[in-house]
Each structure stands twice: as C-alpha cells, then as structure tokens.
Short mmCIF file of C-alpha atoms and ligand atoms in Angstrom, two decimals:
data_model
loop_
_atom_site.label_atom_id
_atom_site.label_comp_id
_atom_site.label_asym_id
_atom_site.label_seq_id
_atom_site.Cartn_x
_atom_site.Cartn_y
_atom_site.Cartn_z
CA MET A 27 8.50 16.32 3.64
CA PRO A 28 10.84 15.82 6.57
CA SER A 29 13.94 17.22 5.00
CA SER A 30 15.47 18.60 8.16
CA VAL A 31 15.85 17.51 11.76
CA ARG A 32 16.10 20.00 14.64
CA ASN A 33 16.14 19.74 18.43
CA ASP A 34 13.37 21.23 20.55
CA ALA A 35 13.79 22.89 23.95
CA LYS A 36 13.91 19.49 25.68
CA GLY A 37 16.57 18.23 23.27
CA MET A 38 14.19 15.85 21.48
CA SER A 39 14.95 15.45 17.82
CA LYS A 40 12.14 16.85 15.75
CA LEU A 41 11.39 16.57 12.04
CA SER A 42 10.40 19.77 10.31
CA GLU A 43 7.05 18.51 9.08
CA THR A 44 3.89 18.45 11.18
CA LEU A 45 1.44 15.66 10.39
CA GLY A 46 -2.29 15.59 11.13
CA PHE A 47 -3.74 12.25 12.29
CA ILE A 48 -7.43 11.51 12.81
CA GLY A 49 -8.69 8.26 14.36
CA LEU A 50 -6.57 6.95 17.24
CA GLY A 51 -8.23 3.56 17.67
CA ASN A 52 -6.64 0.11 17.78
CA MET A 53 -4.54 0.84 14.69
CA GLY A 54 -4.24 4.63 14.65
CA HIS A 55 -2.97 4.79 18.23
CA HIS A 56 0.11 2.70 17.36
CA MET A 57 0.74 4.35 13.98
CA ALA A 58 0.61 7.85 15.51
CA SER A 59 2.89 6.72 18.35
CA ARG A 60 5.46 5.45 15.87
CA LEU A 61 5.38 8.70 13.88
CA LEU A 62 5.91 10.65 17.11
CA ARG A 63 8.85 8.45 18.07
CA GLN A 64 10.29 9.08 14.61
CA GLY A 65 10.35 12.79 15.43
CA TYR A 66 7.30 14.19 13.65
CA SER A 67 5.22 16.85 15.35
CA MET A 68 1.56 15.91 15.22
CA VAL A 69 -1.91 17.39 15.40
CA LEU A 70 -4.30 14.70 16.61
CA TYR A 71 -8.07 14.34 16.69
CA ASP A 72 -10.53 11.60 17.65
CA ILE A 73 -14.18 11.88 18.72
CA ARG A 74 -13.34 9.84 21.84
CA GLN A 75 -11.50 11.92 24.42
CA GLU A 76 -10.02 8.78 25.98
CA ALA A 77 -8.30 7.99 22.68
CA LEU A 78 -6.51 11.35 22.88
CA ASP A 79 -5.61 11.17 26.60
CA PRO A 80 -2.36 9.16 26.22
CA PHE A 81 -0.98 11.84 23.85
CA ARG A 82 -1.96 15.06 25.64
CA GLU A 83 1.30 15.55 27.56
CA HIS A 84 3.60 14.77 24.63
CA PRO A 85 5.71 17.85 23.80
CA ASN A 86 5.31 17.36 20.04
CA VAL A 87 1.52 16.90 20.08
CA THR A 88 -1.27 19.39 19.62
CA VAL A 89 -4.71 17.99 20.34
CA ALA A 90 -7.33 19.50 18.03
CA SER A 91 -10.90 19.95 19.18
CA SER A 92 -12.40 19.24 15.75
CA CYS A 93 -11.40 17.91 12.32
CA ALA A 94 -11.69 21.41 10.88
CA GLU A 95 -8.87 22.64 13.17
CA VAL A 96 -6.34 20.20 11.74
CA PRO A 97 -5.56 21.75 8.29
CA ALA A 98 -4.51 25.06 9.85
CA GLN A 99 -1.57 23.26 11.49
CA ALA A 100 -0.74 20.29 9.24
CA LYS A 101 -0.42 20.12 5.49
CA THR A 102 -0.28 16.32 5.35
CA ILE A 103 -3.23 14.62 7.07
CA LEU A 104 -3.61 10.89 7.71
CA VAL A 105 -6.80 9.17 8.81
CA SER A 106 -7.49 5.70 10.28
CA LEU A 107 -11.26 5.52 10.63
CA PRO A 108 -13.84 2.75 10.90
CA ASN A 109 -15.93 2.93 7.74
CA PRO A 110 -16.72 4.87 4.52
CA GLN A 111 -19.54 6.91 6.09
CA VAL A 112 -17.25 8.21 8.86
CA VAL A 113 -14.43 8.94 6.40
CA ARG A 114 -16.80 10.88 4.13
CA SER A 115 -18.11 12.99 7.04
CA VAL A 116 -14.60 13.60 8.46
CA VAL A 117 -13.34 14.87 5.10
CA LEU A 118 -16.34 16.39 3.34
CA GLY A 119 -18.98 16.83 6.07
CA GLU A 120 -19.95 19.85 8.13
CA GLY A 121 -16.99 20.69 10.37
CA GLY A 122 -14.82 18.31 8.35
CA LEU A 123 -11.31 18.74 6.97
CA CYS A 124 -12.41 20.62 3.83
CA SER A 125 -14.18 23.25 5.92
CA GLY A 126 -10.92 23.89 7.79
CA GLY A 127 -8.89 25.35 4.92
CA LYS A 128 -6.27 24.20 2.45
CA PHE A 129 -3.99 21.23 2.95
CA ASP A 130 -1.63 19.50 0.54
CA THR A 131 -1.97 15.76 1.00
CA TYR A 132 -4.61 13.42 2.38
CA ILE A 133 -3.63 9.82 3.19
CA ASP A 134 -6.39 7.34 4.04
CA LEU A 135 -5.03 4.34 5.98
CA SER A 136 -8.53 2.96 6.66
CA THR A 137 -10.34 0.21 4.79
CA THR A 138 -13.19 2.07 3.17
CA GLY A 139 -13.65 0.54 -0.30
CA PRO A 140 -12.91 2.20 -3.63
CA GLN A 141 -16.19 4.07 -4.08
CA VAL A 142 -15.74 6.53 -1.24
CA SER A 143 -12.01 6.87 -2.04
CA GLU A 144 -12.83 7.83 -5.62
CA GLU A 145 -15.47 10.34 -4.49
CA ILE A 146 -13.16 11.90 -1.89
CA GLY A 147 -10.25 11.92 -4.35
CA ARG A 148 -12.33 13.89 -6.89
CA LYS A 149 -13.62 16.39 -4.34
CA LEU A 150 -10.23 16.91 -2.73
CA ALA A 151 -8.67 17.54 -6.13
CA GLU A 152 -11.12 20.46 -6.54
CA HIS A 153 -9.94 21.64 -3.10
CA GLY A 154 -6.29 21.54 -4.29
CA THR A 155 -5.41 18.45 -2.20
CA VAL A 156 -3.67 15.31 -3.47
CA SER A 157 -5.20 12.02 -2.21
CA LEU A 158 -3.48 8.74 -1.59
CA ASP A 159 -5.34 5.69 -0.42
CA ALA A 160 -3.05 3.57 1.68
CA PRO A 161 -4.90 0.77 3.48
CA VAL A 162 -2.76 -1.39 5.73
CA SER A 163 -2.57 -5.05 6.72
CA GLY A 164 -0.88 -6.79 9.61
CA GLY A 165 -3.24 -6.10 12.48
CA VAL A 166 -2.56 -4.42 15.80
CA PRO A 167 0.72 -6.35 16.33
CA GLY A 168 1.94 -5.07 12.94
CA ALA A 169 0.88 -1.50 13.74
CA GLU A 170 2.73 -1.63 17.06
CA ALA A 171 5.90 -3.10 15.55
CA GLY A 172 5.85 -0.94 12.40
CA THR A 173 5.74 -4.04 10.21
CA LEU A 174 2.44 -3.42 8.41
CA SER A 175 2.13 -4.03 4.73
CA ILE A 176 0.82 -0.91 3.04
CA MET A 177 -0.82 -0.82 -0.39
CA VAL A 178 -0.87 2.64 -1.92
CA SER A 179 -2.58 4.12 -4.96
CA GLY A 180 -2.85 7.64 -6.34
CA ASP A 181 -0.35 10.22 -7.52
CA LYS A 182 3.06 8.53 -7.75
CA ALA A 183 5.10 11.64 -6.96
CA ALA A 184 3.08 12.18 -3.76
CA TYR A 185 3.59 8.51 -2.88
CA GLU A 186 7.34 8.88 -3.29
CA ARG A 187 7.42 12.15 -1.32
CA HIS A 188 5.67 10.50 1.62
CA MET A 189 7.78 7.36 1.64
CA PRO A 190 9.41 8.31 5.00
CA VAL A 191 5.93 8.33 6.59
CA PHE A 192 5.05 4.94 5.09
CA GLN A 193 8.40 3.50 6.14
CA THR A 194 7.78 4.58 9.73
CA ILE A 195 4.54 2.61 10.01
CA GLY A 196 5.13 -0.25 7.59
CA LYS A 197 7.71 -2.66 6.31
CA LYS A 198 6.40 -3.83 2.94
CA ILE A 199 5.11 -0.94 0.89
CA PHE A 200 3.46 -1.55 -2.47
CA TYR A 201 2.46 1.01 -5.08
CA VAL A 202 -0.49 -0.70 -6.78
CA GLY A 203 -1.80 1.92 -9.20
CA SER A 204 -2.17 5.56 -10.16
CA SER A 205 -5.94 5.79 -9.57
CA VAL A 206 -7.25 6.56 -6.11
CA GLY A 207 -9.37 3.56 -5.06
CA GLN A 208 -7.21 0.82 -6.58
CA ALA A 209 -5.41 0.16 -3.30
CA GLN A 210 -8.81 -0.12 -1.60
CA THR A 211 -9.83 -2.84 -4.05
CA MET A 212 -6.53 -4.62 -3.35
CA LYS A 213 -7.22 -4.40 0.38
CA LEU A 214 -10.78 -5.73 0.01
CA ALA A 215 -9.45 -8.76 -1.89
CA ASN A 216 -6.93 -9.35 0.90
CA ASN A 217 -9.45 -9.01 3.72
CA TYR A 218 -11.96 -11.20 1.92
CA LEU A 219 -9.35 -13.98 1.94
CA SER A 220 -8.50 -13.28 5.58
CA ALA A 221 -12.24 -13.47 6.47
CA VAL A 222 -12.61 -16.78 4.61
CA ALA A 223 -9.50 -18.22 6.26
CA LEU A 224 -10.60 -17.38 9.80
CA ALA A 225 -14.15 -18.69 9.31
CA ALA A 226 -13.10 -21.86 7.48
CA THR A 227 -10.27 -22.62 9.93
CA SER A 228 -12.75 -22.31 12.82
CA GLU A 229 -15.06 -24.81 11.12
CA ALA A 230 -12.23 -27.25 10.39
CA ILE A 231 -10.76 -27.12 13.90
CA VAL A 232 -14.17 -27.61 15.56
CA LEU A 233 -14.73 -30.59 13.26
CA GLY A 234 -11.39 -32.12 14.28
CA VAL A 235 -11.87 -31.49 18.01
CA LYS A 236 -15.34 -33.08 17.87
CA ALA A 237 -13.67 -36.13 16.31
CA GLY A 238 -11.15 -36.26 19.18
CA LEU A 239 -8.15 -34.55 17.55
CA ASP A 240 -5.91 -32.25 19.58
CA PRO A 241 -6.18 -28.66 18.25
CA GLN A 242 -2.47 -27.88 18.69
CA THR A 243 -1.57 -31.03 16.77
CA MET A 244 -4.05 -29.97 14.08
CA LEU A 245 -2.36 -26.56 13.77
CA ASP A 246 1.09 -28.19 13.59
CA VAL A 247 -0.08 -30.44 10.75
CA LEU A 248 -1.92 -27.66 8.90
CA ASN A 249 1.03 -25.28 9.14
CA ALA A 250 3.23 -27.92 7.51
CA SER A 251 0.60 -28.75 4.90
CA SER A 252 -1.55 -27.22 2.17
CA GLY A 253 -4.29 -25.97 4.56
CA ARG A 254 -2.07 -23.32 6.20
CA ASN A 255 -3.29 -19.73 6.12
CA SER A 256 -3.23 -16.51 8.17
CA ALA A 257 -5.56 -18.03 10.79
CA THR A 258 -3.56 -21.23 11.31
CA LEU A 259 -0.23 -19.37 11.27
CA ASP A 260 -1.09 -16.28 13.34
CA LYS A 261 -4.57 -15.91 14.79
CA PHE A 262 -5.18 -19.36 16.28
CA PRO A 263 -1.82 -19.56 18.10
CA ALA A 264 -2.00 -15.92 19.29
CA ALA A 265 -5.62 -15.59 20.36
CA VAL A 266 -7.79 -18.72 19.96
CA LEU A 267 -6.11 -21.75 21.54
CA ASN A 268 -5.22 -19.68 24.62
CA ARG A 269 -8.84 -18.35 24.68
CA LYS A 270 -7.60 -14.75 24.93
CA PHE A 271 -9.58 -13.60 21.87
CA ASP A 272 -7.60 -10.36 21.79
CA TYR A 273 -6.16 -10.21 18.27
CA GLY A 274 -7.43 -6.62 17.99
CA PHE A 275 -9.72 -6.59 14.94
CA LYS A 276 -13.43 -6.12 15.58
CA SER A 277 -16.05 -8.43 14.05
CA GLY A 278 -18.03 -5.35 13.00
CA LEU A 279 -15.07 -4.14 10.93
CA MET A 280 -14.57 -7.55 9.33
CA TYR A 281 -18.25 -7.65 8.33
CA LYS A 282 -17.87 -4.14 6.88
CA ASP A 283 -14.86 -5.26 4.79
CA VAL A 284 -16.59 -8.37 3.39
CA ALA A 285 -19.75 -6.34 2.65
CA LEU A 286 -17.66 -3.69 0.85
CA CYS A 287 -15.92 -6.44 -1.14
CA LEU A 288 -19.26 -7.95 -2.22
CA ALA A 289 -20.60 -4.49 -3.12
CA GLU A 290 -17.55 -3.93 -5.32
CA ALA A 291 -18.05 -7.36 -6.93
CA ASP A 292 -21.65 -6.35 -7.75
CA ARG A 293 -20.46 -3.03 -9.19
CA LEU A 294 -17.97 -4.86 -11.43
CA GLY A 295 -20.35 -7.70 -12.37
CA VAL A 296 -18.15 -10.34 -10.72
CA THR A 297 -19.81 -13.37 -9.07
CA MET A 298 -18.45 -14.28 -5.62
CA TRP A 299 -20.37 -17.41 -4.71
CA ALA A 300 -18.41 -18.33 -1.58
CA GLY A 301 -18.40 -14.66 -0.64
CA THR A 302 -22.17 -14.54 -0.30
CA ASN A 303 -22.06 -17.15 2.47
CA ILE A 304 -19.01 -15.62 4.10
CA LYS A 305 -20.77 -12.26 4.27
CA GLU A 306 -23.80 -13.85 5.99
CA LEU A 307 -21.53 -15.63 8.44
CA TRP A 308 -19.76 -12.44 9.48
CA LYS A 309 -23.12 -10.64 9.72
CA LEU A 310 -24.29 -13.33 12.11
CA THR A 311 -21.05 -13.06 14.13
CA LYS A 312 -21.42 -9.29 14.44
CA GLU A 313 -25.07 -9.60 15.49
CA LYS A 314 -24.62 -12.53 17.88
CA LEU A 315 -21.30 -11.58 19.52
CA GLY A 316 -21.43 -7.80 19.05
CA TYR A 317 -19.73 -5.24 16.77
CA ASP A 318 -16.77 -4.90 19.16
CA SER A 319 -16.19 -8.64 19.64
CA ASP A 320 -12.78 -9.80 18.45
CA THR A 321 -12.85 -11.49 15.03
CA THR A 322 -11.18 -14.58 16.52
CA GLU A 323 -14.36 -15.13 18.57
CA ILE A 324 -16.13 -16.37 15.43
CA ILE A 325 -15.11 -19.85 16.57
CA ARG A 326 -17.61 -19.58 19.46
CA ILE A 327 -20.43 -19.81 16.89
CA PHE A 328 -19.13 -23.13 15.50
CA GLU A 329 -18.34 -24.39 19.00
CA GLU A 330 -21.94 -23.78 20.05
CA TRP A 331 -23.31 -25.51 16.96
CA GLY A 332 -20.86 -28.41 17.38
CA GLY A 333 -21.19 -28.71 21.16
CA VAL A 334 -17.39 -28.61 21.81
CA GLU A 335 -14.84 -26.09 23.10
CA VAL A 336 -11.42 -25.69 21.46
CA THR A 337 -8.62 -25.28 24.01
CA ALA A 338 -4.92 -26.03 23.86
P1 NAD B 4 -11.15 1.36 15.79
O1 NAD B 4 -12.63 1.30 15.79
O2 NAD B 4 -10.39 0.78 16.93
O3 NAD B 4 -10.64 2.89 15.60
C1 NAD B 4 -11.34 3.86 14.88
C2 NAD B 4 -11.13 5.20 15.58
O4 NAD B 4 -11.83 6.20 14.84
C3 NAD B 4 -11.71 5.22 17.00
O5 NAD B 4 -10.75 5.70 17.91
C4 NAD B 4 -12.91 6.16 16.90
O6 NAD B 4 -13.18 6.88 18.08
C5 NAD B 4 -12.44 7.09 15.77
N1 NAD B 4 -13.55 7.78 15.14
C6 NAD B 4 -14.77 7.28 14.79
N2 NAD B 4 -15.54 8.24 14.25
C7 NAD B 4 -14.77 9.39 14.23
C8 NAD B 4 -15.00 10.71 13.80
N3 NAD B 4 -16.16 11.08 13.25
N4 NAD B 4 -14.02 11.63 13.95
C9 NAD B 4 -12.82 11.26 14.51
N5 NAD B 4 -12.56 10.02 14.95
C10 NAD B 4 -13.52 9.09 14.81
O7 NAD B 4 -10.69 0.68 14.41
P2 NAD B 4 -9.24 0.11 14.03
O8 NAD B 4 -9.20 -1.33 14.32
O9 NAD B 4 -8.20 1.03 14.56
O10 NAD B 4 -9.34 0.24 12.43
C11 NAD B 4 -9.26 1.49 11.76
C12 NAD B 4 -9.32 1.22 10.26
O11 NAD B 4 -8.23 0.37 9.87
C13 NAD B 4 -10.61 0.49 9.82
O12 NAD B 4 -11.01 0.96 8.57
C14 NAD B 4 -10.18 -0.96 9.76
O13 NAD B 4 -10.98 -1.73 8.88
C15 NAD B 4 -8.74 -0.83 9.30
N6 NAD B 4 -7.84 -1.92 9.72
C16 NAD B 4 -7.89 -2.46 10.97
C17 NAD B 4 -7.02 -3.49 11.31
C18 NAD B 4 -7.04 -4.15 12.68
O14 NAD B 4 -6.48 -5.26 12.82
N7 NAD B 4 -7.64 -3.54 13.70
C19 NAD B 4 -6.07 -3.94 10.38
C20 NAD B 4 -6.02 -3.33 9.13
C21 NAD B 4 -6.90 -2.31 8.81
#
C-alpha cells in the first residue's frame, strides 16, 4: 500500500503504489481521476477508446491495450463495470485479468450481485489473489466529490490495507462481512429501495400535478414529512423538476440491479411481492426509453399515462 510518497520529474507528488483500473464510465472516470489526484500511478483500460482519451496525457497514467496487460504493472486492480457477465469475462475470460499473470488484490466497485462475486472470489483465490467486493452508492455526484458510501466484504486485513484507496473515493466506508458477496447483497437491498423510491415518487408527483398541485410545493411538503426519500431529497430537485434528466445512472443499470435483487431473493427463498412489480416497471422503462436513458426519466412513463407534464 501507499507507504511512501516521492516526487516525479515534473515535481508531482506520487505514491509508491500503482493501481489498475478497468471501466472508466460515468462512475469509474471520476473514481480514477480522484485516485490520480491523490498521487497514485495508474494503469487504465476500457473497451471504449473515448473513455481513455481524457487520461492519455497524464504523466502518471499508462493506458493498457487489454485487460491482460494490467497485472504486469499493477498488483491491486479495481473494476467499475456494467454487469456480472462483463465482470466475469474481464476477470476470468479469454484475454482477461487472470490470463495476464499474478496480482495481489482485486476490488470490484461495480454492482454485480453476490453470485458472480462468490464465483470470482473462489477462482481468484486459486490464482493467489485476494478479492474484495466494494460496491458504491452516491451516484455520479458522489463519485466526483469523493463522498460515495462504500460497502466492503471479504478479507478484513486486505480491507484495512486498502483503506487509503477507499478513503480517496468515498466518505462513509462500511465493512459488512468477511464473505465475498455479502457487500453485493447489501448493495442490491439498497438499490432495490432506491428503485422503489424513484418509481413511487414519480407516480405520486404525477398524481398530485394532475390534481392541480404544484410539484415544488409537493417536494417541500414531502421532504418535511414521512414520504421523503432519496428521490424527493436528491433526484427530483437535481434532475426532474428542471427537466434535465441528467442524474447519471442509466435505466438499463437500474433494471439490472432490481433483476439481480429478485434473483437473489429467489435463491434465498424470500418473497418480494412489491419487487416483482418494480422489476417489470424498470424493464418497461429500459425498453421504452432505452438502456442509456437516465433513471430519472421514468417519470415520462407516468406522465404519458396521466396526460400531464411535471415542471417546476
Ligand atoms: P457505465 O456504463 O457508464 O460504465 C461502464 C464502463 O465499463 C464503460 O466505460 C464501458 O465502456 C466499460 N466496459 C464495458 N465492458 C467492458 C469490458 N469488457 N472491458 C473494459 N471495459 C468495459 O456505468 P456506470 O454508471 O459507471 O456504472 C458502473 C458500475 O457501477 C455498474 O455496475 C453500476 O451499476 C454501478 N453504479 C453506478 C452508479 C451510477 O450512479 N452511475 C452508482 C453506483 C453504482
């Protein structure tokens, strides 16, 4: 871990450890930028060249041309990738991290569900690598500001060793269990509630606007009352009432998270009655508005059904 700080030729302070980072999308871009500003050297990879472009000229960055190139240069590798299938192929697939040689620690910041985390954890252990799952919450604004909450599970000593990395990208860091996968279950429970809140708030606000209520007044009342939630507090003021719809989380990813949550409920024999409807609703949103649509756009579905538009 970054035990020493040195200055490079340009006088920039530089931590002794080099980190690998794969997946420089909406979240990964900001997390990698923060780690660079902290002084880490980094080896970066993404399948999209345009995701790598902003980093190419940075003196402390090496851009890899495949996942397999990363372990030769970085012994701690973080990933922030869209779904379990991609994570599995990046780590275990042909040309993936495991084909690139030994590395010490793998940290998965994505939301992938416990099943793939457990499978990867087992296979990486055979490879001599310690796994931590460390999904994050707080959205793009939290990634940019370094105020994410991070839930971590896996080997406690590895968690403690990597605390400086977690503290660079997050503010509230929770160790939730010693088994890889437990933090993923924690994250699915969180995102399920976030998905419910955004969908149900959209329904409630459309109802009120149809009845002639002012949406800003509704938010003011809700935020001082028992209906307040992450949509009324954050998402509606930041991206719905102003019609910007740019909160930064894709509907396709939200559907993936709710589907993973319901799959885990099935695996554990837990009934999630409301969850079944919420999953269908997010499936519809993804299909009607597109995988890349912003999650806050779900309100357009209720607006169309209700025949009203919600504006400040
Ligand atoms: P994103 O789609 O913007 O970014 C994913 C990145 O992975 C992209 O740059 C993509 O090119 C890259 N990628 C895809 N396949 C790849 C491959 N085979 N090899 C290398 N790179 C590949 O997604 P995001 O919003 O940054 O989210 C990343 C993860 O974090 C997801 O699991 C998501 O559920 C989770 N998450 C997102 C948010 C949010 O608000 N956006 C918040 C918390 C957690």
